[in-house]
mmCIF file of C-alpha atoms in Angstrom:
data_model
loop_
_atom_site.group_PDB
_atom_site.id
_atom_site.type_symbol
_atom_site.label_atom_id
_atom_site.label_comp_id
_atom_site.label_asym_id
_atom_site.label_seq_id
_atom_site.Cartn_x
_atom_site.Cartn_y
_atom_site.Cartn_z
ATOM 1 C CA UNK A 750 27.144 85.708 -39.316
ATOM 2 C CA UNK A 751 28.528 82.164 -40.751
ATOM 3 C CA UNK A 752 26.165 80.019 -42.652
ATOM 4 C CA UNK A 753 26.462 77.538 -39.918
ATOM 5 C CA UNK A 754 25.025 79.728 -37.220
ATOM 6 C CA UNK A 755 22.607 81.161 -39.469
ATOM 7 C CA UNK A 756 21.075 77.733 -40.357
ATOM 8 C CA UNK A 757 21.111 76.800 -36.336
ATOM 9 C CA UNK A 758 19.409 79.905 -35.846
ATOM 10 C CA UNK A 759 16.640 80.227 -38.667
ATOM 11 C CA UNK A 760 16.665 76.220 -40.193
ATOM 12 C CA UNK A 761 17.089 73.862 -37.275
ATOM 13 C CA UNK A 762 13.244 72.406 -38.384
ATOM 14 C CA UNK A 763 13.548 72.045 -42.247
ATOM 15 C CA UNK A 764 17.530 70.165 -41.315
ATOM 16 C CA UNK A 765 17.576 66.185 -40.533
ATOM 17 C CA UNK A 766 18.881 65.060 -37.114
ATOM 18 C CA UNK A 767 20.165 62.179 -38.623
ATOM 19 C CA UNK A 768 20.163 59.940 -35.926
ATOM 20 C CA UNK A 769 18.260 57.190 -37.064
ATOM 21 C CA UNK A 770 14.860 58.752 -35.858
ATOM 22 C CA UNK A 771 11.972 55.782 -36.773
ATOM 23 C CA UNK A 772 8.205 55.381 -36.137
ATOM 24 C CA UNK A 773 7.556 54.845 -32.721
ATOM 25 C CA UNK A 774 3.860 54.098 -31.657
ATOM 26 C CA UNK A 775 4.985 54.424 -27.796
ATOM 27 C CA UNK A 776 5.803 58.234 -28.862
ATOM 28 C CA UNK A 777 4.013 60.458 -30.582
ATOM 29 C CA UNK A 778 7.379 62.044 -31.772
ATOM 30 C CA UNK A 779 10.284 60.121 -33.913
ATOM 31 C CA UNK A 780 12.669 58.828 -31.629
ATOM 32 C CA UNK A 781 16.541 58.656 -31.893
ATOM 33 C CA UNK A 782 17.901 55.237 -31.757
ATOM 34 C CA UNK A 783 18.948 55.457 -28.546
ATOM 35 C CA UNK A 784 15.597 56.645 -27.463
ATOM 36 C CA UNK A 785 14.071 53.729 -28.181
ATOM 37 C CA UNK A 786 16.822 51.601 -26.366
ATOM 38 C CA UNK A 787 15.504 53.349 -23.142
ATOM 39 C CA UNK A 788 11.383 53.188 -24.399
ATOM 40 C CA UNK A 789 12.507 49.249 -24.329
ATOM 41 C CA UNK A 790 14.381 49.392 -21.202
ATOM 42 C CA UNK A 791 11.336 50.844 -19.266
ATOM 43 C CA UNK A 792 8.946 48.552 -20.998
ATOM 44 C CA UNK A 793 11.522 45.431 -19.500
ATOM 45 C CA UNK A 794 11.290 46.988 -16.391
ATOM 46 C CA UNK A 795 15.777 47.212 -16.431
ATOM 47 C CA UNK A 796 17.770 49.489 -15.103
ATOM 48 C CA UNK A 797 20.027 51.933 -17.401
ATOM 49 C CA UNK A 798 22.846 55.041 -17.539
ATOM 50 C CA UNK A 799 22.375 57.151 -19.710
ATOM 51 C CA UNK A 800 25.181 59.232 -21.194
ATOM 52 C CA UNK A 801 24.363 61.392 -23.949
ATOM 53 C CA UNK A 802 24.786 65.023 -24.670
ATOM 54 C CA UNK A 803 22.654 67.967 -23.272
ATOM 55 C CA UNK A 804 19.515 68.815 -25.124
ATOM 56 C CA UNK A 805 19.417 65.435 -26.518
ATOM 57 C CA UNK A 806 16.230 64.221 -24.949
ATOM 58 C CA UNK A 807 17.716 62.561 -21.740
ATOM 59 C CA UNK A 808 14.865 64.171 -19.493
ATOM 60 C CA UNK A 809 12.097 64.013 -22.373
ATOM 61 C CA UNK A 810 12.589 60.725 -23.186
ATOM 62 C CA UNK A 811 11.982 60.028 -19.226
ATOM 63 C CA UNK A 812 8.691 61.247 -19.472
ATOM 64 C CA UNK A 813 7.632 57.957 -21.174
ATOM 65 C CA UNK A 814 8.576 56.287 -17.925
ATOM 66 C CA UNK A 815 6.335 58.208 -15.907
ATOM 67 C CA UNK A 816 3.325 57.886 -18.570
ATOM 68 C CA UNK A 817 3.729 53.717 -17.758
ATOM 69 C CA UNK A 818 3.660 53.805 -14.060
ATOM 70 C CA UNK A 819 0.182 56.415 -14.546
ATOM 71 C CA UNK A 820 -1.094 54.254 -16.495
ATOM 72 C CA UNK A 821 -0.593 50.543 -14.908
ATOM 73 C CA UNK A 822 -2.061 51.402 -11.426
ATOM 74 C CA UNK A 823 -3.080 54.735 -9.310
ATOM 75 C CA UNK A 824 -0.636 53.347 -6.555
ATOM 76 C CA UNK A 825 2.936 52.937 -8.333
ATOM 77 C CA UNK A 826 5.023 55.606 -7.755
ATOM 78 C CA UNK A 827 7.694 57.022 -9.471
ATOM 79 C CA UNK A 828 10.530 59.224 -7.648
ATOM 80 C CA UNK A 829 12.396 62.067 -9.692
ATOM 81 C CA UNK A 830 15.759 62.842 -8.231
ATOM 82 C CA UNK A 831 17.196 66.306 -9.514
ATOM 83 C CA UNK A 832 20.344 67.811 -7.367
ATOM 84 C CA UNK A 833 19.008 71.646 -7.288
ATOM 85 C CA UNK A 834 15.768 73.017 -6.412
ATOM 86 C CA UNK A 835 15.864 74.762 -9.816
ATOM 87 C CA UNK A 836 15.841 71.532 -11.780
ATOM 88 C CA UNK A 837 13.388 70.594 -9.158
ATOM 89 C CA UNK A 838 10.896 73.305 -10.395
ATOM 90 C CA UNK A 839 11.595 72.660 -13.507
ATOM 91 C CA UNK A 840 10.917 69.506 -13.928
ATOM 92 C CA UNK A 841 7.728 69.498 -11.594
ATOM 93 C CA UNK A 842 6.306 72.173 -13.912
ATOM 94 C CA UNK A 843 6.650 69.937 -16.950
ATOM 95 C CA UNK A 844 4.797 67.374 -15.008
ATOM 96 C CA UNK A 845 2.251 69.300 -13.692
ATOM 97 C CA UNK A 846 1.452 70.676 -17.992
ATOM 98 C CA UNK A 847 1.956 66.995 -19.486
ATOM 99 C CA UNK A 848 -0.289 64.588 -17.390
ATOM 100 C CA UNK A 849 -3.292 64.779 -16.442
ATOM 101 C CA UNK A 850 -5.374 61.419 -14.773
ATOM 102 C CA UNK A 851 -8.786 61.082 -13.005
ATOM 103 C CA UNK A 852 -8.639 58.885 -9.662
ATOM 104 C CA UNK A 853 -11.578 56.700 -8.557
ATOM 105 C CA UNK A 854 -10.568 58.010 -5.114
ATOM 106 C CA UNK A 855 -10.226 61.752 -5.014
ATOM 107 C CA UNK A 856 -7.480 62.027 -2.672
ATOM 108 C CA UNK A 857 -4.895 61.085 -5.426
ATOM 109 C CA UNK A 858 -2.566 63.503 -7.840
ATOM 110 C CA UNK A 859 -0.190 62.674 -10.796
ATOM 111 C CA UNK A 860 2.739 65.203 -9.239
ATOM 112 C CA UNK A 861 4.350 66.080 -6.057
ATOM 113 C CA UNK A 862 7.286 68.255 -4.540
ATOM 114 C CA UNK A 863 9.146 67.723 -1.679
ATOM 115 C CA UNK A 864 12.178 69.975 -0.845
ATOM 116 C CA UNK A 865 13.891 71.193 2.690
ATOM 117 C CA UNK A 866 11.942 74.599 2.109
ATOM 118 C CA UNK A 867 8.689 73.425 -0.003
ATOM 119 C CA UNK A 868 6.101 70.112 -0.183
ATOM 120 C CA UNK A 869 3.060 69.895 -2.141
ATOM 121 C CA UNK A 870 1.306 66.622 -2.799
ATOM 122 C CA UNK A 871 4.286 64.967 -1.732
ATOM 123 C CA UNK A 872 1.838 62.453 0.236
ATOM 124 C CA UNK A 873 -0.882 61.470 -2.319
ATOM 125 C CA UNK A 874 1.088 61.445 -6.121
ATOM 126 C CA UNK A 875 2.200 59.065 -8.181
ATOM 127 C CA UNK A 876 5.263 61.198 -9.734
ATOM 128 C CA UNK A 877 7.192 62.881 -6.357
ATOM 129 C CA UNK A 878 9.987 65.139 -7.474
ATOM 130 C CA UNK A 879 12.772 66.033 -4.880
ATOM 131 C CA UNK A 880 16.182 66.323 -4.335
ATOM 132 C CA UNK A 881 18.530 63.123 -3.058
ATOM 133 C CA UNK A 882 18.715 64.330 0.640
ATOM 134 C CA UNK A 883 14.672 64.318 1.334
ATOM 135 C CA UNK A 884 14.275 61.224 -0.955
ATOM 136 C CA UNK A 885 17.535 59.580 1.598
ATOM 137 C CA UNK A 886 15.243 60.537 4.564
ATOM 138 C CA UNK A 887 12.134 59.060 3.085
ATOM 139 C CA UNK A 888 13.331 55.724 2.295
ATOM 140 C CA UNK A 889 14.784 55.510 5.561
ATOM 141 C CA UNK A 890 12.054 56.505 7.508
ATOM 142 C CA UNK A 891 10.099 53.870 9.298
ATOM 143 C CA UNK A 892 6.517 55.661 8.855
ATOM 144 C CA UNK A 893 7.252 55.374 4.984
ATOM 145 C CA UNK A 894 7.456 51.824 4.350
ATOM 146 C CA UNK A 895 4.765 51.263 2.939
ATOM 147 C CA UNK A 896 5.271 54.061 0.581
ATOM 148 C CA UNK A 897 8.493 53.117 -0.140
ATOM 149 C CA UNK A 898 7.442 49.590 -1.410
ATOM 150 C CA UNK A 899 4.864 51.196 -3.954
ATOM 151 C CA UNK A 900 8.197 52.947 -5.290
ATOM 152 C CA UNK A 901 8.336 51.230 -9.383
ATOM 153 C CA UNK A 902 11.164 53.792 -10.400
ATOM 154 C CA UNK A 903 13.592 56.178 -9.839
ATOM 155 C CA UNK A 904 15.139 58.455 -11.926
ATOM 156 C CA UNK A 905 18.504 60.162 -11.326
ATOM 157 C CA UNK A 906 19.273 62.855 -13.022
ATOM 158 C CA UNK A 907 22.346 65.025 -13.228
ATOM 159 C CA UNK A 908 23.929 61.792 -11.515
ATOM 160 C CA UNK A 909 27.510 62.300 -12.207
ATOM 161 C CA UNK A 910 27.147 65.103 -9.182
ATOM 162 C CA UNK A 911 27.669 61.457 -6.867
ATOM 163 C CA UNK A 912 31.852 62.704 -7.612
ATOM 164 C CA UNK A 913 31.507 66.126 -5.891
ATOM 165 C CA UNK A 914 31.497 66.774 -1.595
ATOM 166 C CA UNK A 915 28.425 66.865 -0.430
ATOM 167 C CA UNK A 916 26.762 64.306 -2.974
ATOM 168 C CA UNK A 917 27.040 61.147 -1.154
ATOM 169 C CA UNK A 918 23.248 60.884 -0.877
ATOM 170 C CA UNK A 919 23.585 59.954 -4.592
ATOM 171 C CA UNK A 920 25.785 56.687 -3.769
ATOM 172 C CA UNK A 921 23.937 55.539 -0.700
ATOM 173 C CA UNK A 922 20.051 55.899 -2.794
ATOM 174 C CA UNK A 923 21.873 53.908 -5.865
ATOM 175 C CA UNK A 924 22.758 51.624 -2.900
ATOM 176 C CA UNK A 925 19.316 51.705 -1.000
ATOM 177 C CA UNK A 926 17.311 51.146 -4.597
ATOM 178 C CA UNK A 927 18.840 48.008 -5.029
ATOM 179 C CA UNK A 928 15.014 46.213 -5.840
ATOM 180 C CA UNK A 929 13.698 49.057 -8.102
ATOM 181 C CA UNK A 930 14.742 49.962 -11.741
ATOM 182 C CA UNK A 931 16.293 53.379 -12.153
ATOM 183 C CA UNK A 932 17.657 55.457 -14.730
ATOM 184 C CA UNK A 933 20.806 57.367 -14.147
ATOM 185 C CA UNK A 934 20.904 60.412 -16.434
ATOM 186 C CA UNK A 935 23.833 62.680 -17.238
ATOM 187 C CA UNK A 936 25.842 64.330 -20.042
ATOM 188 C CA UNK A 937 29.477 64.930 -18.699
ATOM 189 C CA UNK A 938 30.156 61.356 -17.558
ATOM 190 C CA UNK A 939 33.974 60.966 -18.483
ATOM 191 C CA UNK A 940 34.124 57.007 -17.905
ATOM 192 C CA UNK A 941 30.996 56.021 -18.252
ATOM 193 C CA UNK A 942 31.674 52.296 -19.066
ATOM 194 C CA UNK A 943 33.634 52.462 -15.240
ATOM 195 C CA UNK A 944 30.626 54.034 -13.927
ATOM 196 C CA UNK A 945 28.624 51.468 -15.427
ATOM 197 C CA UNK A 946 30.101 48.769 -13.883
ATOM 198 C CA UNK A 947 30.415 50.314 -10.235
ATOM 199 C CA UNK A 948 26.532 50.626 -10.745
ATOM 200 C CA UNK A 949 25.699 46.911 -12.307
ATOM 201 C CA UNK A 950 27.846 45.310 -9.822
ATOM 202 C CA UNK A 951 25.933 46.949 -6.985
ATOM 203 C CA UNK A 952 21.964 46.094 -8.250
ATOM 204 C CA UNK A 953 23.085 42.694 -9.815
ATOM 205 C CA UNK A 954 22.203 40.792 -6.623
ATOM 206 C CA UNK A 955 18.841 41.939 -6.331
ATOM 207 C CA UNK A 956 17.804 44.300 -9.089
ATOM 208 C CA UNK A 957 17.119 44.538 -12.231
ATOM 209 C CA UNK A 958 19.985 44.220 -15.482
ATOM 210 C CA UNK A 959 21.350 47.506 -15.607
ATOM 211 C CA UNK A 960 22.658 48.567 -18.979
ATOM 212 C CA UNK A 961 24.946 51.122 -20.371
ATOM 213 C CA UNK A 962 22.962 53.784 -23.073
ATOM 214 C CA UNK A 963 24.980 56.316 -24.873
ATOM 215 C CA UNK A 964 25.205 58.998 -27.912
ATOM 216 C CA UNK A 965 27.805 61.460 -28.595
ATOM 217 C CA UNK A 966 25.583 63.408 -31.202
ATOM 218 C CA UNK A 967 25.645 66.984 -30.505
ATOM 219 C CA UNK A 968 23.220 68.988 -31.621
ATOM 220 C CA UNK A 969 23.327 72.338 -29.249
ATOM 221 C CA UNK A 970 25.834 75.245 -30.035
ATOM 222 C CA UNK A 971 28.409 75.387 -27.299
ATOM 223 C CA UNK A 972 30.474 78.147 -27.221
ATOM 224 C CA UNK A 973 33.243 79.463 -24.167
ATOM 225 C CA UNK A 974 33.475 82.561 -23.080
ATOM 226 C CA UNK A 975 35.698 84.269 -20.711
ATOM 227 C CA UNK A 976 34.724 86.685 -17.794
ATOM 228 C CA UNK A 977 37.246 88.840 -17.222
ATOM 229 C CA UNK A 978 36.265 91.524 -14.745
#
């Protein structure tokens, strides 16, 4: 075993990320610097892509978002958008373990789910966690206006799947969200100063600024492999 993989293995606490982590009293954690560029774009109530590595925090740092909309009201909503039921799960189980909130009426929850096969709470949260088809039919739908107006943010994730058949729900909801902040989240944007643009250009009429976030600090162990059968 190299020392390098030995020390990613065995040291990864006792090494410094070096990314310009500082004292954050919005966190109880030191963010990277580009952390708290999105803790200040949610706070502005803007709009942002964010390109950075996997296992950098995209999806962690997100969770501050959600905290602000619990907090301001019990009626806000925020919508997760995840392209696979898996990261669907996923991230509706970290909800469901990190927030907790008592209602003055008792027909209120912090989480939902709402896919083609499953729902839960998908009616009375504040956090609703789907993929971009349902959320496509729910903004749409005529019986959900008044839902759709309590909508204070969405949150793409995985967003560069907009390039691949199939995915067009992802440009017509960056279309249809033109009045609410989002955050676009993804790690293997190519161009993402071309993105950017395409996105700013369409919520600069009516939304919010939308600005570009990015890292290139890797800190997870890639390595290829080859199948061969």
């Amino acid at each position: 075993m190299s020392d390098a993989r030995f020390q990613m293995l065995y040291a990864g606490h006792l090494m410094d990320r070096n990314t310009n982590s500082m004292d954050d009293p919005r966190v109880p954690f030191k963010p990277d610097d580009w952390q708290v560029e999105v803790l200040d774009v949610i706070d502005k109530n803007e709009s942002a892509l964010i390109c950075c590595p996997t296992s950098s925090g995209k999806t962690f740092i997100s969770f501050y978002a959600m905290e602000k909309v619990l907090r301001e009201s019990d009626d806000g909503i925020l919508v997760y958008v995840a392209p696979t039921k898996a990261l669907v799960n996923q991230v509706t189980a970290e909800i469901y373990g990190r927030f907790k909130k008592n209602y003055k009426h008792g027909n209120k929850t912090t989480w939902g789910i709402y896919t083609r096969e499953y729902r839960e709470n998908h009616e009375k949260c504040q956090i609703l966690v789907t993929v971009p088809q349902i959320l496509e039919i729910l903004v749409l739908s005529p019986q959900r206006i008044s839902w759709a107006r309590n909508i204070k943010r969405i949150i793409f994730d995985e967003v560069h799947m907009i390039g691949l058949d199939g995915e067009e729900h992802y440009d017509r909801l960056l279309l249809l969200s033109k009045s609410s902040p989002i955050l676009a989240l993804s790690a293997t944007i190519g161009n993402p100063e071309t993105f950017h643009k395409w996105i700013a250009k369409s919520k600069e009429i009516h939304g919010p600024p939308m600005r570009l976030i990015k890292s290139t600090k890797r800190f997870s162990d890639l390595q290829p492999y080859v199948y061969l059968p």
